């Protein structure tokens, strides 16, 4: 008597591979070299637009091609504690970065390396 469960062969639907390539392949592209987001404000905006377009394409792919809910890629309605945790993390990160820029870097006689560029105006 064989007590082992029968093996069920599961085949990956053909539309999953292009979605994985879109999701993971875009992150591997050398966007930093192509756009050079620190070369100026226009480059920074172009870099952000490229990432937002990639995210939009992925969301549309999941909804229109795969016909799955966004929960299948981890996007769900946040609970109140998620919002509170995100807010607390944002405050903590802002505080730590402030300490680094205002205390640690000057104590080590270092700078942030953006002085003299268009991005220096964004920080002031």
mmCIF file of C-alpha atoms in Angstrom:
data_model
loop_
_atom_site.group_PDB
_atom_site.id
_atom_site.type_symbol
_atom_site.label_atom_id
_atom_site.label_comp_id
_atom_site.label_asym_id
_atom_site.label_seq_id
_atom_site.Cartn_x
_atom_site.Cartn_y
_atom_site.Cartn_z
ATOM 1 C CA UNK A 1 0.000 0.000 0.000
ATOM 2 C CA UNK A 2 1.478 3.327 -1.105
ATOM 3 C CA UNK A 3 0.746 6.093 1.408
ATOM 4 C CA UNK A 4 2.622 8.800 -0.461
ATOM 5 C CA UNK A 5 0.481 11.498 -2.003
ATOM 6 C CA UNK A 6 0.397 11.474 -5.775
ATOM 7 C CA UNK A 7 2.609 14.078 -7.440
ATOM 8 C CA UNK A 8 0.586 16.833 -9.030
ATOM 9 C CA UNK A 9 2.309 18.508 -11.916
ATOM 10 C CA UNK A 10 1.806 22.245 -11.851
ATOM 11 C CA UNK A 11 2.650 24.142 -14.954
ATOM 12 C CA UNK A 12 3.475 27.808 -14.888
ATOM 13 C CA UNK A 13 1.143 29.825 -17.095
ATOM 14 C CA UNK A 14 2.964 31.327 -20.106
ATOM 15 C CA UNK A 15 2.168 34.921 -19.103
ATOM 16 C CA UNK A 16 4.060 34.701 -15.787
ATOM 17 C CA UNK A 17 7.559 34.739 -17.295
ATOM 18 C CA UNK A 18 7.162 38.109 -19.077
ATOM 19 C CA UNK A 19 5.788 39.561 -15.834
ATOM 20 C CA UNK A 20 8.807 38.313 -13.895
ATOM 21 C CA UNK A 21 11.149 39.710 -16.516
ATOM 22 C CA UNK A 22 9.374 43.057 -16.283
ATOM 23 C CA UNK A 23 9.444 43.098 -12.487
ATOM 24 C CA UNK A 24 12.977 41.887 -11.940
ATOM 25 C CA UNK A 25 14.644 42.814 -15.206
ATOM 26 C CA UNK A 26 13.968 46.539 -14.950
ATOM 27 C CA UNK A 27 15.808 46.740 -11.621
ATOM 28 C CA UNK A 28 18.896 45.236 -13.266
ATOM 29 C CA UNK A 29 19.055 47.873 -15.979
ATOM 30 C CA UNK A 30 21.907 50.383 -15.518
ATOM 31 C CA UNK A 31 19.561 53.374 -15.276
ATOM 32 C CA UNK A 32 22.092 55.273 -13.181
ATOM 33 C CA UNK A 33 24.541 55.245 -16.082
ATOM 34 C CA UNK A 34 21.955 55.951 -18.740
ATOM 35 C CA UNK A 35 20.186 58.815 -16.992
ATOM 36 C CA UNK A 36 22.784 59.904 -14.349
ATOM 37 C CA UNK A 37 20.224 61.198 -11.887
ATOM 38 C CA UNK A 38 22.765 63.428 -10.117
ATOM 39 C CA UNK A 39 23.735 65.344 -13.273
ATOM 40 C CA UNK A 40 20.945 67.853 -12.721
ATOM 41 C CA UNK A 41 17.347 68.333 -11.774
ATOM 42 C CA UNK A 42 16.026 67.255 -15.184
ATOM 43 C CA UNK A 43 17.993 63.995 -14.935
ATOM 44 C CA UNK A 44 16.651 63.389 -11.432
ATOM 45 C CA UNK A 45 13.076 63.898 -12.624
ATOM 46 C CA UNK A 46 13.670 61.601 -15.640
ATOM 47 C CA UNK A 47 15.073 58.912 -13.329
ATOM 48 C CA UNK A 48 12.000 59.077 -11.073
ATOM 49 C CA UNK A 49 9.641 59.037 -14.059
ATOM 50 C CA UNK A 50 11.376 55.915 -15.399
ATOM 51 C CA UNK A 51 10.760 54.084 -12.109
ATOM 52 C CA UNK A 52 7.153 55.241 -11.843
ATOM 53 C CA UNK A 53 6.517 54.069 -15.409
ATOM 54 C CA UNK A 54 8.021 50.672 -14.582
ATOM 55 C CA UNK A 55 5.779 50.312 -11.525
ATOM 56 C CA UNK A 56 2.740 51.410 -13.540
ATOM 57 C CA UNK A 57 3.575 48.893 -16.269
ATOM 58 C CA UNK A 58 3.884 46.124 -13.682
ATOM 59 C CA UNK A 59 0.548 47.000 -12.051
ATOM 60 C CA UNK A 60 -1.168 47.103 -15.441
ATOM 61 C CA UNK A 61 0.420 43.782 -16.398
ATOM 62 C CA UNK A 62 -0.825 42.105 -13.233
ATOM 63 C CA UNK A 63 -4.352 43.487 -13.615
ATOM 64 C CA UNK A 64 -4.862 43.254 -17.409
ATOM 65 C CA UNK A 65 -2.695 40.342 -18.597
ATOM 66 C CA UNK A 66 -2.540 38.072 -15.562
ATOM 67 C CA UNK A 67 -6.028 39.158 -14.404
ATOM 68 C CA UNK A 68 -5.040 38.845 -10.785
ATOM 69 C CA UNK A 69 -5.679 41.130 -7.819
ATOM 70 C CA UNK A 70 -2.914 43.458 -6.679
ATOM 71 C CA UNK A 71 -2.757 41.434 -3.476
ATOM 72 C CA UNK A 72 -0.996 38.771 -5.563
ATOM 73 C CA UNK A 73 2.082 41.032 -5.654
ATOM 74 C CA UNK A 74 1.729 42.150 -2.045
ATOM 75 C CA UNK A 75 -0.288 45.362 -2.490
ATOM 76 C CA UNK A 76 -3.092 45.421 0.039
ATOM 77 C CA UNK A 77 -5.116 48.024 1.888
ATOM 78 C CA UNK A 78 -3.024 49.127 4.886
ATOM 79 C CA UNK A 79 -4.313 48.757 8.410
ATOM 80 C CA UNK A 80 -4.123 51.636 10.885
ATOM 81 C CA UNK A 81 -1.083 50.103 12.566
ATOM 82 C CA UNK A 82 0.686 49.928 9.162
ATOM 83 C CA UNK A 83 0.161 53.660 8.698
ATOM 84 C CA UNK A 84 1.332 54.403 12.247
ATOM 85 C CA UNK A 85 4.402 52.215 11.800
ATOM 86 C CA UNK A 86 5.225 53.893 8.485
ATOM 87 C CA UNK A 87 4.876 57.340 10.033
ATOM 88 C CA UNK A 88 7.079 56.373 13.005
ATOM 89 C CA UNK A 89 9.699 54.909 10.673
ATOM 90 C CA UNK A 90 9.671 58.087 8.579
ATOM 91 C CA UNK A 91 10.202 60.261 11.651
ATOM 92 C CA UNK A 92 13.003 57.992 12.914
ATOM 93 C CA UNK A 93 14.761 57.940 9.542
ATOM 94 C CA UNK A 94 14.494 61.723 9.229
ATOM 95 C CA UNK A 95 15.964 62.146 12.709
ATOM 96 C CA UNK A 96 18.867 59.759 12.042
ATOM 97 C CA UNK A 97 19.675 61.393 8.699
ATOM 98 C CA UNK A 98 19.574 64.815 10.372
ATOM 99 C CA UNK A 99 22.040 63.661 13.011
ATOM 100 C CA UNK A 100 24.300 62.201 10.316
ATOM 101 C CA UNK A 101 24.299 65.347 8.168
ATOM 102 C CA UNK A 102 24.449 67.884 10.991
ATOM 103 C CA UNK A 103 26.702 66.137 13.525
ATOM 104 C CA UNK A 104 28.524 63.057 12.271
ATOM 105 C CA UNK A 105 29.693 64.259 8.846
ATOM 106 C CA UNK A 106 31.027 67.626 10.126
ATOM 107 C CA UNK A 107 32.754 65.864 13.055
ATOM 108 C CA UNK A 108 34.554 63.635 10.556
ATOM 109 C CA UNK A 109 35.316 66.624 8.282
ATOM 110 C CA UNK A 110 33.265 65.086 5.473
ATOM 111 C CA UNK A 111 30.607 66.599 3.236
ATOM 112 C CA UNK A 112 27.682 65.129 1.333
ATOM 113 C CA UNK A 113 29.346 65.618 -2.056
ATOM 114 C CA UNK A 114 26.528 67.534 -3.757
ATOM 115 C CA UNK A 115 27.790 71.075 -3.194
ATOM 116 C CA UNK A 116 28.149 72.883 -6.496
ATOM 117 C CA UNK A 117 25.565 70.803 -8.340
ATOM 118 C CA UNK A 118 21.965 71.568 -9.214
ATOM 119 C CA UNK A 119 20.893 69.139 -6.482
ATOM 120 C CA UNK A 120 22.454 71.355 -3.797
ATOM 121 C CA UNK A 121 19.487 73.701 -4.268
ATOM 122 C CA UNK A 122 17.109 70.837 -3.472
ATOM 123 C CA UNK A 123 18.792 70.262 -0.121
ATOM 124 C CA UNK A 124 18.750 73.890 1.004
#
